[in-house]
Amino acid sequence: MYRRLPALLLACLVAPAMAGGPGYVGVPGGSFRSAIRYEESGDARSVAAFALMERAVSNADFARFVERQPQWRRDRVPALFAGPGYLGHWESATGPGAAVAADAPVVQVSWYAADAYCRAQDARLPTFLEWEYAAAADAHRRDARGDQGWQALLLNDATARALDAGDAPPNAYGIHGLHGVAWEWVDDFATLMGDSDKRGADDGDKLKYCGATALAFNDRQHYGVMKRFALLSALQPVNTLGNLGFRCARSQP
Amino acid sequence: MKRKNNPLLYYALACAMGATLAGNAFAADNGALQGEPIKAVLTAPPMVPPPITRSAPAKVIVDLEVVEKEMKISDGVTYNFWTFGGSVPGSFIRVRQGDTVEFHLKNHHSSHMPHNIDLHAVTGTGGGAEATFTLPGHETQFTFKALNPGLYVYHCAMPPVGMHIANGMYGLILVEPPEGLPKVDKEFYVMQGDFYTEGKYGEPGLQPFSLEKAIDEHPTYVVFNGAEGSLTGDNALQAKAGETIRMFVGNGGPNLVSSFHVIGEIFDKVYTEGGSKYQENVQTTLVPAGGATIVEFKADVPGNFVLVDHSIFRTFHKGSLGILKVDGEAKHDIYTGQQSSKEYPQGEPAGK
Amino acid sequence: MKMPLSFLLLGLALFQPGTPAAAQALPGDSLYQLDAKVTDQDGNAGHWRDLRGKPRVMSMFYTNCHLMCPLIIENGKAVQKQLTPAERARVEMVMISLDPARDTPQALRDTAQRHRVPTQWRFLQPGVNDARAIASVLDVRYRPRDDGSINHTSVLVLVDADGRVLARSEVSSAIPDPAFVAAVRTALSASASPVH
């Protein structure tokens, strides 16, 4: 029996990292006060445990997917599923080429393409809440949002000066690059129903969303989240952007 | 030859004059659009597009592109500005009351987030903001009628709105009254803004935006036309003595009100808050955040005339200073400069 | 070897619009490229792409919605009233549920009766995971709430016979958008002449 103990211990240590499969990291569930004021609760929402990809999907990853599912090549994908900029930064329809970093997050991908990639792995895109929950962590704390200095750095998300640009260390969950040079698709971006002009949001039109008004913000100081929300809620699923990529998530049983 | 006094005629004339001077001095032009659509000429500050010469409303097409770019804010200091048309303030737009404006907003492919525009000249939801939500690499369009004449601010209204304005996303749109503005020799475009950086004033390098300072309303830089030095030295505004000058002065904020004054000059006319009526003989005029004013004066004598915000510490410590350089022959009957300087004998000590 | 004309004519006569195997390839922006299953209010199970072949005015709703959904239906009826009987016969109204778990064919039939919609209207229950996919291609935004209600945008979408979106109308009342009605009539006059 004693011989099994080290193996058991090893299994326990490895389990969180392997949760969800290779390349995925387990994120334990918890109570979380989102920056978005959802209608249900003024305050904390409950986030169930889930697994999130350790790193955003890279150009090399996506090239392998396109090889296996050639209907997602930029010269074959229907206009319904991807806009004209789809994979425009790649040298050819089959791969990024030498000029594009193979392990950099793939960008210029539509929501349909990102969703198809994740489904091919029995995974899905994370929800906005899951993404926000995982991204509230810095290198040491699972919720670093009280730190004004750290919050200020988030204003550079999706620019060349982003916190996680380059070889940044993982956050407290072991996840890399959530505040990197690219925004990331979420599964329910279309549900972030906000008015394009937020200045009248609280006096919303109840009919526009059938009984509800546009989503508002709990905390007006989370400018990093506000910027992200403004971008995601503006997108159509067919859009591609030079600084918009994705990573996948898996629900835990 | 003597004329008979005709009191009735005088009375009729007085009534007619009174009617034109009181209330709305200028009749609006809500007539039908005439002529081919016109592509609006836009200019970068401090230049202003030429006055409008047509006498009927037209369809005007405005093409404005948002560009995010790093530019100098002070010597040795740069900032990531978000701009309309590549400049801070953004391009100057000039139309005529009654025009129908077809507005195209582009957002450059390199932008990292969506932008929109709220023009204070627009009557309609959000001033155009809800119609111009524009992703990077995209173009949106909406059309509005310029119902009111005046000088209006435009700015980005994308959440978080304060940050977009604080990064320089503002400019001016002039809606000329139907009969136009009286002719002047020079027109200039000046817009004040307050900027908030993590580093202190003068700290070199690329300075990030400081949300904390913006909320506390403690700017690091208060400048004309997006940078310290934008209107000084080689960039000074130029005029000749004897010329009449009109300045379209805006204040993008986001927070501060400006006490606009030109040292050594008096404003002959101030169209308060950019409206249709003017005050005369004004030294310093308030320009609200998100507002504008039009000042007119004659450059009677040569010299260097300093544009300032008369909340004076921000002028000398944060940068709200510009120069109008007027060349020409001195006019000693108006201003002599120093005529003498000498000692005067000491009399009884004061206070004895 | 030349093919006799009679064979060609026979081939054309057999061509059924909506049969994928015989049809021309779908245009790149056709909504019918989406792989989704639907069941109508009479319980007939089929595929989303079977809707190809006729112009359609589509919307998404759910039966337990008592605020906007009645307005969407009234708006749709009002659009139809502005068409001639001949035009009405050439365009089909399709209402697709956002809530396939609860909007069974029976529930859809009851709703149709309750709102006294013409019998030609089609009500569809998407497959279990297909509601979100259909909403994506129709650009209908929705968010299910904890209490079972659904926040959603309300639109009528005019789609041509091949599944291309021709026009959209945001629904905010029972009064139809004149520009949308005009687009429907234009689409119908274009499809009146046989293409195949």
CSV table of N, CA and C in Angstrom, one decimal, chain B residues 91-139:
chain,number,residue,atom,x,y,z
B,91,SER,N,-10.1,66.9,-37.1
B,91,SER,CA,-10.3,67.8,-38.2
B,91,SER,C,-11.4,68.7,-38.0
B,92,PHE,N,-11.3,70.0,-38.5
B,92,PHE,CA,-12.3,71.0,-38.4
B,92,PHE,C,-13.3,70.8,-39.6
B,93,ILE,N,-14.6,70.7,-39.2
B,93,ILE,CA,-15.7,70.5,-40.2
B,93,ILE,C,-16.5,71.8,-40.3
B,94,ARG,N,-16.7,72.2,-41.6
B,94,ARG,CA,-17.4,73.5,-41.8
B,94,ARG,C,-18.6,73.2,-42.7
B,95,VAL,N,-19.8,73.5,-42.2
B,95,VAL,CA,-21.0,73.3,-43.1
B,95,VAL,C,-21.9,74.6,-42.9
B,96,ARG,N,-23.1,74.6,-43.5
B,96,ARG,CA,-24.0,75.7,-43.5
B,96,ARG,C,-25.3,75.3,-42.9
B,97,GLN,N,-25.9,76.1,-42.1
B,97,GLN,CA,-27.2,75.8,-41.5
B,97,GLN,C,-28.2,75.4,-42.6
B,98,GLY,N,-28.9,74.3,-42.4
B,98,GLY,CA,-29.8,73.8,-43.4
B,98,GLY,C,-29.3,72.7,-44.3
B,99,ASP,N,-27.9,72.5,-44.2
B,99,ASP,CA,-27.3,71.4,-45.0
B,99,ASP,C,-27.7,70.1,-44.5
B,100,THR,N,-27.7,69.1,-45.4
B,100,THR,CA,-27.9,67.7,-45.0
B,100,THR,C,-26.5,67.1,-45.1
B,101,VAL,N,-26.1,66.6,-43.9
B,101,VAL,CA,-24.7,66.1,-43.9
B,101,VAL,C,-24.7,64.6,-43.8
B,102,GLU,N,-24.1,64.0,-44.8
B,102,GLU,CA,-23.9,62.5,-44.9
B,102,GLU,C,-22.6,62.2,-44.2
B,103,PHE,N,-22.6,61.6,-43.0
B,103,PHE,CA,-21.4,61.5,-42.3
B,103,PHE,C,-20.8,60.0,-42.3
B,104,HIS,N,-19.6,59.9,-42.8
B,104,HIS,CA,-18.9,58.6,-42.8
B,104,HIS,C,-17.8,58.6,-41.8
B,105,LEU,N,-17.9,57.6,-40.9
B,105,LEU,CA,-16.9,57.5,-39.9
B,105,LEU,C,-16.1,56.2,-40.1
B,106,LYS,N,-14.8,56.3,-40.3
B,106,LYS,CA,-14.0,55.1,-40.5
B,106,LYS,C,-13.1,54.9,-39.2
B,107,ASN,N,-12.8,53.7,-38.9
B,107,ASN,CA,-11.9,53.4,-37.8
B,107,ASN,C,-10.8,52.6,-38.4
B,108,HIS,N,-9.6,53.2,-38.4
B,108,HIS,CA,-8.4,52.5,-39.0
B,108,HIS,C,-8.2,51.1,-38.5
B,109,HIS,N,-7.7,50.2,-39.5
B,109,HIS,CA,-7.5,48.8,-39.1
B,109,HIS,C,-6.6,48.6,-37.9
B,110,SER,N,-5.6,49.6,-37.7
B,110,SER,CA,-4.7,49.4,-36.6
B,110,SER,C,-5.3,49.8,-35.2
B,111,SER,N,-6.5,50.3,-35.2
B,111,SER,CA,-7.1,50.7,-33.9
B,111,SER,C,-7.3,49.4,-33.1
B,112,HIS,N,-7.2,49.6,-31.8
B,112,HIS,CA,-7.3,48.4,-30.9
B,112,HIS,C,-8.7,48.2,-30.4
B,113,MET,N,-9.6,49.2,-30.7
B,113,MET,CA,-11.0,49.1,-30.2
B,113,MET,C,-11.9,49.9,-31.0
B,114,PRO,N,-13.3,49.7,-30.8
B,114,PRO,CA,-14.2,50.5,-31.6
B,114,PRO,C,-14.3,51.9,-31.1
B,115,HIS,N,-14.7,52.8,-32.0
B,115,HIS,CA,-15.0,54.2,-31.6
B,115,HIS,C,-16.3,54.7,-32.3
B,116,ASN,N,-16.8,55.8,-31.8
B,116,ASN,CA,-18.0,56.4,-32.5
B,116,ASN,C,-17.8,57.9,-32.4
B,117,ILE,N,-18.9,58.6,-32.7
B,117,ILE,CA,-18.8,60.1,-32.6
B,117,ILE,C,-20.1,60.7,-32.2
B,118,ASP,N,-20.1,61.7,-31.4
B,118,ASP,CA,-21.2,62.5,-30.9
B,118,ASP,C,-20.9,63.9,-31.3
B,119,LEU,N,-21.7,64.4,-32.3
B,119,LEU,CA,-21.4,65.8,-32.7
B,119,LEU,C,-22.5,66.7,-32.0
B,120,HIS,N,-22.1,67.7,-31.3
B,120,HIS,CA,-23.1,68.5,-30.7
B,120,HIS,C,-24.0,69.3,-31.6
B,121,ALA,N,-23.6,69.3,-32.9
B,121,ALA,CA,-24.4,70.0,-33.9
B,121,ALA,C,-25.6,69.1,-34.4
B,122,VAL,N,-25.6,67.9,-33.9
B,122,VAL,CA,-26.6,66.9,-34.4
B,122,VAL,C,-27.8,67.0,-33.5
B,123,THR,N,-29.0,67.1,-34.0
B,123,THR,CA,-30.2,66.8,-33.2
B,123,THR,C,-30.7,65.4,-33.6
B,124,GLY,N,-30.6,64.5,-32.6
B,124,GLY,CA,-30.9,63.1,-32.8
B,124,GLY,C,-30.2,62.3,-31.7
B,125,THR,N,-30.6,61.1,-31.5
B,125,THR,CA,-30.1,60.2,-30.4
B,125,THR,C,-28.6,60.2,-30.3
B,126,GLY,N,-28.1,60.6,-29.2
B,126,GLY,CA,-26.6,60.4,-29.0
B,126,GLY,C,-25.8,61.4,-29.8
B,127,GLY,N,-26.4,62.2,-30.6
B,127,GLY,CA,-25.7,63.1,-31.4
B,127,GLY,C,-25.0,62.4,-32.5
B,128,GLY,N,-25.5,61.2,-32.8
B,128,GLY,CA,-24.8,60.3,-33.8
B,128,GLY,C,-24.1,59.2,-33.3
B,129,ALA,N,-23.9,59.1,-31.9
B,129,ALA,CA,-23.1,58.1,-31.3
B,129,ALA,C,-23.7,56.7,-31.5
B,130,GLU,N,-25.0,56.6,-31.4
B,130,GLU,CA,-25.6,55.2,-31.5
B,130,GLU,C,-25.6,54.7,-33.0
B,131,ALA,N,-25.4,55.6,-33.9
B,131,ALA,CA,-25.4,55.2,-35.3
B,131,ALA,C,-24.0,55.0,-35.9
B,132,THR,N,-22.9,55.3,-35.0
B,132,THR,CA,-21.6,55.3,-35.6
B,132,THR,C,-20.6,54.4,-34.8
B,133,PHE,N,-21.2,53.4,-34.2
B,133,PHE,CA,-20.4,52.4,-33.5
B,133,PHE,C,-19.5,51.7,-34.5
B,134,THR,N,-18.2,51.9,-34.5
B,134,THR,CA,-17.4,51.5,-35.7
B,134,THR,C,-16.2,50.6,-35.2
B,135,LEU,N,-16.2,49.4,-35.6
B,135,LEU,CA,-15.1,48.5,-35.3
B,135,LEU,C,-13.8,48.8,-36.1
B,136,PRO,N,-12.7,48.4,-35.6
B,136,PRO,CA,-11.5,48.6,-36.4
B,136,PRO,C,-11.6,48.1,-37.8
B,137,GLY,N,-11.2,48.8,-38.9
B,137,GLY,CA,-11.3,48.3,-40.2
B,137,GLY,C,-12.7,48.5,-40.8
B,138,HIS,N,-13.6,49.1,-40.1
B,138,HIS,CA,-14.9,49.3,-40.6
B,138,HIS,C,-15.3,50.7,-40.8
B,139,GLU,N,-16.4,51.0,-41.5
B,139,GLU,CA,-16.9,52.3,-41.8
B,139,GLU,C,-18.4,52.4,-41.5
